[in-house]
Short mmCIF file of C-alpha atoms and ligand atoms in Angstrom, two decimals:
data_model
loop_
_atom_site.label_atom_id
_atom_site.label_comp_id
_atom_site.label_asym_id
_atom_site.label_seq_id
_atom_site.Cartn_x
_atom_site.Cartn_y
_atom_site.Cartn_z
CA MET A 73 26.62 36.76 -7.65
CA THR A 74 23.78 36.46 -5.18
CA ILE A 75 20.30 36.59 -6.61
CA VAL A 76 17.99 37.87 -3.90
CA PRO A 77 14.60 36.17 -4.21
CA GLN A 78 11.39 38.15 -4.62
CA SER A 79 9.38 35.96 -2.27
CA PHE A 80 9.25 36.69 1.44
CA LEU A 81 10.57 33.33 2.63
CA SER A 82 12.80 31.46 0.27
CA LEU A 83 14.55 28.13 0.75
CA GLN A 84 17.12 27.34 -1.91
CA ASP A 85 18.39 23.79 -2.33
CA LEU A 86 18.22 23.35 1.41
CA THR A 87 19.80 20.10 2.60
CA LYS A 88 20.29 18.70 6.07
CA ALA A 89 22.05 15.42 6.77
CA PHE A 90 22.32 13.79 10.17
CA GLY A 91 25.19 11.38 9.51
CA LYS A 92 23.89 9.10 6.77
CA VAL A 93 20.26 10.22 7.13
CA ILE A 94 19.33 12.95 4.67
CA ALA A 95 16.45 14.52 6.57
CA VAL A 96 15.97 17.41 4.12
CA ASP A 97 17.04 16.88 0.53
CA LYS A 98 17.53 19.91 -1.75
CA VAL A 99 14.30 21.59 -0.75
CA SER A 100 13.45 24.77 -2.63
CA LEU A 101 10.37 26.73 -1.58
CA HIS A 102 9.19 30.25 -2.26
CA ILE A 103 6.51 31.63 0.01
CA GLU A 104 4.87 35.00 -0.58
CA LYS A 105 4.37 37.57 2.15
CA GLY A 106 1.29 37.02 4.30
CA LYS A 107 0.60 33.50 2.98
CA PHE A 108 -0.39 30.51 5.08
CA PHE A 109 1.82 27.70 3.80
CA ALA A 110 1.40 24.11 5.01
CA LEU A 111 4.18 21.59 4.84
CA LEU A 112 2.44 18.23 4.64
CA GLY A 113 3.92 14.76 4.73
CA PRO A 114 4.10 11.45 6.58
CA SER A 115 6.04 10.91 9.80
CA GLY A 116 9.80 11.16 9.37
CA CYS A 117 9.73 12.94 5.99
CA GLY A 118 11.67 15.97 7.29
CA LYS A 119 9.00 18.54 8.21
CA THR A 120 10.27 19.45 11.67
CA THR A 121 13.84 19.57 10.44
CA THR A 122 12.84 22.00 7.68
CA LEU A 123 11.08 24.21 10.22
CA ARG A 124 14.05 24.09 12.59
CA LEU A 125 16.33 25.10 9.72
CA VAL A 126 14.14 28.14 9.03
CA ALA A 127 14.12 29.01 12.74
CA GLY A 128 17.90 28.70 12.91
CA LEU A 129 17.80 25.84 15.43
CA GLU A 130 19.64 23.59 12.95
CA LYS A 131 22.48 24.47 10.59
CA PRO A 132 21.95 23.33 6.99
CA SER A 133 24.49 20.98 5.38
CA SER A 134 24.07 23.07 2.24
CA GLY A 135 21.65 25.53 0.64
CA ARG A 136 20.39 28.91 1.74
CA ILE A 137 17.50 30.60 3.48
CA PHE A 138 16.27 34.11 2.69
CA ILE A 139 13.78 36.06 4.79
CA ASP A 140 12.46 39.33 3.41
CA GLY A 141 15.27 39.58 0.87
CA ARG A 142 18.01 38.94 3.41
CA ASP A 143 20.27 35.87 3.52
CA VAL A 144 19.77 34.56 7.07
CA THR A 145 21.50 31.19 6.56
CA ALA A 146 24.30 32.04 8.99
CA LEU A 147 22.22 34.06 11.47
CA PRO A 148 21.38 32.74 14.97
CA PRO A 149 17.67 32.21 15.82
CA GLN A 150 17.22 35.46 17.76
CA LYS A 151 18.35 37.53 14.76
CA ARG A 152 15.85 35.95 12.34
CA ASP A 153 12.71 37.42 13.87
CA VAL A 154 10.69 34.24 13.56
CA ALA A 155 8.46 32.67 16.23
CA MET A 156 8.06 28.93 16.49
CA VAL A 157 5.21 27.12 18.23
CA PHE A 158 6.24 23.58 19.05
CA GLN A 159 4.00 20.55 18.96
CA ASP A 160 3.86 20.19 22.75
CA TYR A 161 3.36 23.97 23.29
CA ALA A 162 6.52 23.97 25.45
CA LEU A 163 5.13 26.43 27.98
CA TYR A 164 7.34 26.85 31.06
CA PRO A 165 5.44 24.84 33.70
CA HIS A 166 6.56 26.94 36.68
CA MET A 167 5.49 30.25 35.08
CA THR A 168 1.96 31.59 34.88
CA LEU A 169 0.47 32.17 31.44
CA ARG A 170 1.17 35.89 31.94
CA GLN A 171 4.88 35.21 32.59
CA ASN A 172 5.04 32.71 29.74
CA ILE A 173 3.56 35.13 27.23
CA GLY A 174 5.68 38.05 28.41
CA TYR A 175 8.89 36.03 28.35
CA PRO A 176 10.01 36.85 24.76
CA LEU A 177 9.69 40.57 25.61
CA LYS A 178 11.48 40.17 28.94
CA VAL A 179 14.53 38.53 27.33
CA ARG A 180 14.58 41.32 24.76
CA GLY A 181 14.83 43.85 27.59
CA PHE A 182 11.43 45.56 27.19
CA PRO A 183 10.37 47.72 30.18
CA LYS A 184 8.03 46.00 32.65
CA LYS A 185 5.13 48.35 32.03
CA SER A 186 5.06 47.90 28.28
CA ILE A 187 5.36 44.12 28.71
CA ALA A 188 2.29 44.16 30.98
CA THR A 189 0.26 46.17 28.47
CA ARG A 190 1.30 44.10 25.48
CA VAL A 191 0.58 40.78 27.25
CA GLU A 192 -2.90 41.99 28.20
CA GLU A 193 -3.54 43.09 24.61
CA VAL A 194 -2.51 39.79 23.06
CA ALA A 195 -4.33 37.74 25.72
CA GLU A 196 -7.49 39.73 25.04
CA HIS A 197 -7.12 38.95 21.37
CA LEU A 198 -6.82 35.25 22.15
CA MET A 199 -9.59 35.21 24.73
CA ILE A 200 -7.40 34.08 27.63
CA ALA A 201 -7.20 37.41 29.48
CA ASP A 202 -9.15 36.07 32.45
CA ILE A 203 -6.85 33.12 33.13
CA LEU A 204 -3.47 34.84 32.82
CA ASP A 205 -2.48 34.21 36.43
CA ARG A 206 -2.89 30.46 36.24
CA LEU A 207 -0.11 27.94 35.68
CA PRO A 208 -0.21 25.89 32.43
CA SER A 209 -1.29 22.83 34.46
CA GLN A 210 -4.37 24.75 35.62
CA VAL A 211 -5.80 25.44 32.16
CA SER A 212 -7.17 23.24 29.35
CA GLY A 213 -5.22 21.95 26.34
CA GLY A 214 -6.91 24.46 24.06
CA GLN A 215 -6.06 27.31 26.42
CA GLN A 216 -2.44 26.16 26.65
CA GLN A 217 -2.31 26.12 22.88
CA ARG A 218 -3.64 29.67 22.72
CA ALA A 219 -1.10 30.75 25.34
CA ALA A 220 1.68 29.25 23.22
CA VAL A 221 0.37 31.16 20.21
CA ALA A 222 0.13 34.34 22.32
CA ARG A 223 3.76 33.92 23.32
CA ALA A 224 4.70 33.52 19.66
CA ILE A 225 2.85 36.61 18.46
CA VAL A 226 3.61 38.89 21.40
CA HIS A 227 6.48 40.55 19.56
CA ALA A 228 4.94 40.41 16.05
CA PRO A 229 7.56 38.30 14.28
CA LYS A 230 8.17 38.32 10.54
CA ILE A 231 7.30 34.63 10.27
CA PHE A 232 5.27 32.14 12.28
CA LEU A 233 6.46 28.55 12.35
CA PHE A 234 3.94 26.05 13.68
CA ASP A 235 4.95 22.42 14.25
CA GLU A 236 1.77 20.33 14.48
CA PRO A 237 0.40 22.68 17.15
CA LEU A 238 -3.04 21.07 17.28
CA SER A 239 -2.13 17.40 17.37
CA ASN A 240 -2.87 17.02 21.08
CA LEU A 241 -6.36 18.45 20.94
CA ASP A 242 -9.59 16.48 20.76
CA ALA A 243 -11.58 16.59 17.52
CA LYS A 244 -13.95 19.39 18.54
CA LEU A 245 -11.26 21.58 20.05
CA ARG A 246 -9.08 21.00 17.02
CA LEU A 247 -11.82 22.21 14.71
CA GLU A 248 -12.21 25.36 16.80
CA ALA A 249 -8.47 25.91 16.99
CA ARG A 250 -8.10 25.52 13.20
CA ALA A 251 -10.67 28.22 12.58
CA PHE A 252 -9.15 30.43 15.23
CA LEU A 253 -5.58 30.10 13.86
CA LYS A 254 -6.71 30.66 10.29
CA HIS A 255 -8.68 33.75 11.31
CA LEU A 256 -5.79 35.10 13.39
CA GLN A 257 -3.27 34.54 10.61
CA LYS A 258 -5.43 36.41 8.10
CA GLU A 259 -6.02 39.23 10.57
CA LEU A 260 -2.34 39.65 11.43
CA GLY A 261 -1.12 38.92 7.91
CA ILE A 262 2.02 37.23 9.20
CA THR A 263 3.66 34.77 6.79
CA THR A 264 3.16 31.31 8.25
CA VAL A 265 4.66 27.88 7.74
CA TYR A 266 2.49 25.22 9.31
CA VAL A 267 3.72 21.65 9.59
CA THR A 268 1.27 18.77 9.72
CA HIS A 269 0.94 15.12 8.73
CA ASP A 270 -2.84 15.55 8.61
CA GLN A 271 -3.96 16.28 5.07
CA ALA A 272 -7.39 17.47 6.23
CA GLU A 273 -5.73 20.06 8.42
CA ALA A 274 -3.45 21.26 5.61
CA MET A 275 -6.37 21.42 3.16
CA ALA A 276 -8.57 23.29 5.63
CA MET A 277 -6.04 25.90 6.67
CA ALA A 278 -3.48 26.64 3.99
CA ASP A 279 -3.37 28.98 0.99
CA GLU A 280 -0.70 26.74 -0.40
CA ILE A 281 0.57 23.26 0.48
CA GLY A 282 3.96 21.67 -0.09
CA VAL A 283 3.79 17.87 -0.02
CA MET A 284 6.93 16.25 1.32
CA PHE A 285 8.14 12.66 1.07
CA ALA A 286 11.53 11.34 2.17
CA GLY A 287 13.15 14.76 2.54
CA ARG A 288 11.86 16.15 -0.75
CA VAL A 289 9.05 18.51 -1.59
CA VAL A 290 7.37 16.73 -4.50
CA GLN A 291 4.52 19.14 -5.26
CA VAL A 292 3.44 22.63 -4.27
CA GLY A 293 -0.03 23.98 -4.97
CA SER A 294 -3.32 25.23 -3.59
CA PRO A 295 -5.40 22.65 -1.71
CA LEU A 296 -7.71 22.20 -4.69
CA GLU A 297 -4.85 21.91 -7.19
CA LEU A 298 -3.36 19.09 -5.14
CA TYR A 299 -6.74 17.41 -4.80
CA ARG A 300 -7.53 17.64 -8.51
CA TYR A 301 -4.15 17.40 -10.15
CA PRO A 302 -1.79 15.30 -8.05
CA LYS A 303 1.55 15.02 -9.77
CA ASN A 304 2.05 11.41 -8.81
CA ARG A 305 0.62 8.40 -7.02
CA ASP A 306 2.18 9.34 -3.66
CA VAL A 307 0.43 12.72 -3.59
CA ALA A 308 -2.84 11.21 -4.85
CA ALA A 309 -2.73 8.54 -2.17
CA PHE A 310 -2.05 11.11 0.56
CA ILE A 311 -4.70 13.76 -0.17
CA GLY A 312 -8.43 13.28 0.34
CA ASN A 313 -10.52 11.77 3.09
CA PRO A 314 -10.17 8.89 2.49
CA PRO A 315 -7.47 9.42 -0.14
CA MET A 316 -7.72 8.38 -3.78
CA ASN A 317 -8.35 4.71 -4.61
CA ILE A 318 -5.48 3.33 -6.62
CA LEU A 319 -5.72 0.00 -8.42
CA PRO A 320 -2.84 -1.76 -10.19
CA GLY A 321 -3.20 -3.13 -13.71
CA ARG A 322 -1.71 -3.17 -17.22
CA LEU A 323 -1.98 -0.59 -19.94
CA GLU A 324 -1.63 -1.69 -23.55
CA PRO A 325 -1.90 0.05 -26.92
CA LYS A 326 -5.21 -0.38 -28.77
CA ALA A 327 -6.48 1.25 -31.96
CA GLY A 328 -7.24 4.90 -31.13
CA GLY A 329 -6.01 4.79 -27.53
CA SER A 330 -5.06 2.42 -24.74
CA GLN A 331 -6.75 -0.27 -22.73
CA PHE A 332 -6.35 -0.62 -18.97
CA SER A 333 -6.86 -4.14 -17.62
CA GLY A 334 -7.46 -4.59 -13.92
CA GLU A 335 -8.76 -7.43 -11.76
CA GLY A 336 -11.85 -8.59 -13.73
CA TYR A 337 -12.44 -5.45 -15.82
CA THR A 338 -11.04 -3.42 -18.70
CA LEU A 339 -11.34 0.28 -19.49
CA PHE A 340 -10.59 2.05 -22.73
CA PHE A 341 -8.84 5.47 -22.74
CA GLU A 342 -9.11 7.39 -25.97
CA SER A 343 -6.68 10.14 -25.11
CA ILE A 344 -3.87 7.94 -23.80
CA HIS A 345 -1.22 6.42 -26.04
CA VAL A 346 1.40 3.97 -24.87
CA LEU A 347 4.03 2.23 -26.96
CA GLU A 348 3.84 -1.17 -25.33
CA ASP A 349 2.09 -3.21 -22.68
CA THR A 350 3.18 -1.71 -19.37
CA ARG A 351 2.29 -1.71 -15.68
CA ALA A 352 -0.03 1.17 -14.71
CA TYR A 353 -2.43 2.31 -11.97
CA LEU A 354 -6.01 3.45 -12.15
CA GLY A 355 -7.14 6.16 -9.71
CA PHE A 356 -10.50 7.54 -8.62
CA ARG A 357 -11.81 9.47 -5.64
CA PRO A 358 -14.15 7.69 -3.16
CA GLU A 359 -16.63 10.57 -3.46
CA GLN A 360 -16.74 10.30 -7.25
CA ALA A 361 -17.66 6.64 -7.53
CA GLN A 362 -21.08 4.98 -7.64
CA LEU A 363 -22.19 1.48 -6.78
CA MET A 364 -24.24 -0.64 -9.16
CA CYS A 365 -26.12 -3.54 -7.63
CA ASP A 366 -27.05 -5.29 -10.89
CA LEU A 367 -24.16 -7.50 -11.95
CA LYS A 368 -25.16 -7.03 -15.57
CA ASP A 369 -23.94 -3.46 -15.23
CA SER A 370 -20.47 -2.62 -16.42
CA GLY A 371 -17.94 -1.41 -13.85
CA ILE A 372 -15.26 -2.73 -11.55
CA PRO A 373 -16.41 -5.94 -9.83
CA ALA A 374 -16.06 -5.59 -6.08
CA GLN A 375 -16.96 -7.42 -2.92
CA LEU A 376 -18.67 -5.63 -0.06
CA TYR A 377 -16.51 -5.55 3.07
CA ALA A 378 -17.93 -2.96 5.51
CA VAL A 379 -20.42 -0.10 5.66
CA GLN A 380 -19.69 2.82 7.99
CA PRO A 381 -22.36 5.50 8.47
CA LEU A 382 -20.77 8.94 8.92
CA GLY A 383 -23.95 10.97 9.27
CA SER A 384 -24.89 12.63 6.01
CA GLU A 385 -22.55 10.26 4.16
CA VAL A 386 -21.73 6.57 4.28
CA LEU A 387 -18.27 5.16 3.78
CA ILE A 388 -18.28 1.79 2.06
CA THR A 389 -15.23 -0.44 2.07
CA LEU A 390 -14.94 -2.91 -0.80
CA LEU A 391 -12.41 -5.41 -2.06
CA VAL A 392 -11.33 -5.45 -5.69
CA GLY A 393 -9.22 -8.60 -5.83
CA THR A 394 -7.04 -8.05 -2.78
CA GLU A 395 -7.08 -4.24 -3.01
CA THR A 396 -9.19 -2.14 -0.66
CA VAL A 397 -11.42 0.45 -2.30
CA TYR A 398 -13.48 3.15 -0.57
CA VAL A 399 -16.66 4.64 -1.91
CA LYS A 400 -18.43 7.53 -0.23
CA LEU A 401 -22.14 7.97 -0.89
CA TYR A 402 -24.82 10.26 0.50
CA SER A 403 -26.81 8.32 3.09
CA GLU A 404 -30.05 9.20 1.32
CA SER A 405 -28.92 7.61 -1.95
CA LEU A 406 -27.66 4.38 -0.39
CA PRO A 407 -29.31 1.32 -1.95
CA ALA A 408 -29.55 -2.05 -0.18
CA LEU A 409 -26.18 -3.54 -1.07
CA PRO A 410 -25.64 -7.15 -2.14
CA ASP A 411 -22.30 -8.87 -1.45
CA LEU A 412 -21.12 -8.37 -5.00
CA VAL A 413 -21.38 -4.96 -6.64
CA ARG A 414 -19.89 -2.96 -9.50
CA VAL A 415 -18.01 0.26 -8.87
CA LYS A 416 -18.77 2.77 -11.55
CA VAL A 417 -16.88 6.01 -12.17
CA ASP A 418 -17.58 8.57 -14.87
CA PRO A 419 -14.63 8.07 -17.31
CA SER A 420 -13.89 11.80 -17.23
CA ARG A 421 -13.23 11.48 -13.45
CA LEU A 422 -10.61 8.76 -13.78
CA TYR A 423 -6.89 9.16 -13.21
CA LEU A 424 -4.08 7.07 -14.65
CA PHE A 425 -0.55 6.72 -13.32
CA ASP A 426 2.30 5.15 -15.27
CA SER A 427 4.66 2.48 -13.96
CA THR A 428 6.86 5.14 -12.27
CA GLY A 429 3.82 6.59 -10.47
CA ALA A 430 3.67 9.79 -12.57
CA CYS A 431 0.15 10.99 -13.31
CA ILE A 432 -0.62 10.63 -17.05
CA LYS A 433 -4.35 11.41 -17.00
CA VAL A 434 -6.35 13.76 -14.81
CA PRO A 435 -10.08 14.53 -14.94
CA LYS A 436 -11.20 17.00 -17.58
N1 LIG B 215 18.88 15.20 15.54
C1 LIG B 215 18.73 14.19 14.70
N2 LIG B 215 19.69 13.25 14.57
C2 LIG B 215 19.56 12.22 13.69
N3 LIG B 215 18.50 12.04 12.89
C3 LIG B 215 17.52 12.94 12.98
C4 LIG B 215 17.56 14.05 13.88
N4 LIG B 215 16.44 14.77 13.74
C5 LIG B 215 15.71 14.14 12.79
N5 LIG B 215 16.35 13.05 12.32
C6 LIG B 215 15.88 12.13 11.27
O1 LIG B 215 15.55 12.92 10.14
C7 LIG B 215 14.36 12.46 9.52
C8 LIG B 215 13.34 13.59 9.48
O2 LIG B 215 12.92 13.90 10.80
P1 LIG B 215 11.85 15.02 11.14
O3 LIG B 215 11.77 15.13 12.62
O4 LIG B 215 12.20 16.25 10.40
O5 LIG B 215 10.54 14.38 10.53
P2 LIG B 215 9.02 14.86 10.60
O6 LIG B 215 8.54 14.94 9.18
O7 LIG B 215 8.91 16.08 11.43
O8 LIG B 215 8.30 13.62 11.29
P3 LIG B 215 7.06 13.59 12.37
O9 LIG B 215 5.80 13.80 11.55
O10 LIG B 215 7.14 12.20 12.93
O11 LIG B 215 7.28 14.66 13.39
C9 LIG B 215 13.94 11.23 10.31
O12 LIG B 215 14.45 10.10 9.66
C10 LIG B 215 14.59 11.43 11.65
O13 LIG B 215 14.83 10.20 12.28
MG1 LIG B 216 7.98 16.48 13.25
#
């Protein structure tokens, strides 16, 4: 019996192998109608392959895909009503922006007049109406990107699939394009899957993020859920700018709790109980740590390595043993730093991960 999912886009145990490489490994995702979903993960983890499976450009080795309650697993791309924007925009170089944008309507046999009207409408919306008769090579990267988006939305698909569409833009243009895409997606209300390896981009744009490692989606949640409650060390070390500091150590049972021993410091955790001495990892966010200059203070002993002013904040790189630790402070509150300092974190802000990397303590 087929159970038709309630969510708008549903991937069920989706697997794709290329020979011995399992690019996508039993991925199950359920995305509600109108949501902006980001698929986030490092290079090679299977993001593009997942997107291509949804688009119908790859055939899954096993598993199923449902769109709007319909099993589309065996359908060709043109019958799925999805629009994909590729990383390199993939505009046809010999066609003007007008021809590029109108192309999906032309191949669907729309009459010339209605194509012309629709292209004008969409271009207006994307603020490229005045450059429609130029070739892609005659417009800027940001304008090309908008033209690629225009081509994707010209026939109002059921789903948008974006594969790192902003990766070629400079920092300022990227910021503008993020805001523009987020605004457009909310206005059109089209369910969107947005692939990126940039956690800041996923955090800034998505309603929900799926974090992917080695073909698997390991955690799904809102940007703040992932930031506050990472399920494991991999997610913790991927999210945040810079990501969470993670320090190795040992955790051993002590009366009323457990003691974590790291390089030159110990910390007591009341709420944590372990059966025996075991390897563990301490975690804390760079923006939640403080630096103490008096060595009589308690805290994690650290050596100053570099100070990078970022404007309103300063990023300080330290060494704890051989591990690199980042601390982010407001420029105004930056004391004169000696070579040796103590890193202090409010105990309620600390994370602990067990030897397998699973998170066993999150902030209260
Ligand atoms: N056509 C193919 N044939 C063989 N292996 C492939 C093919 N396409 C992808 N792979 C492999 O599958 C894995 C996932 O690739 P994919 O392109 O989905 O990763 P990605 O997450 O999009 O990475 P990136 O961030 O670098 O774009 C990689 O190991 C890749 O080498
Ligand atoms: Mg990719």
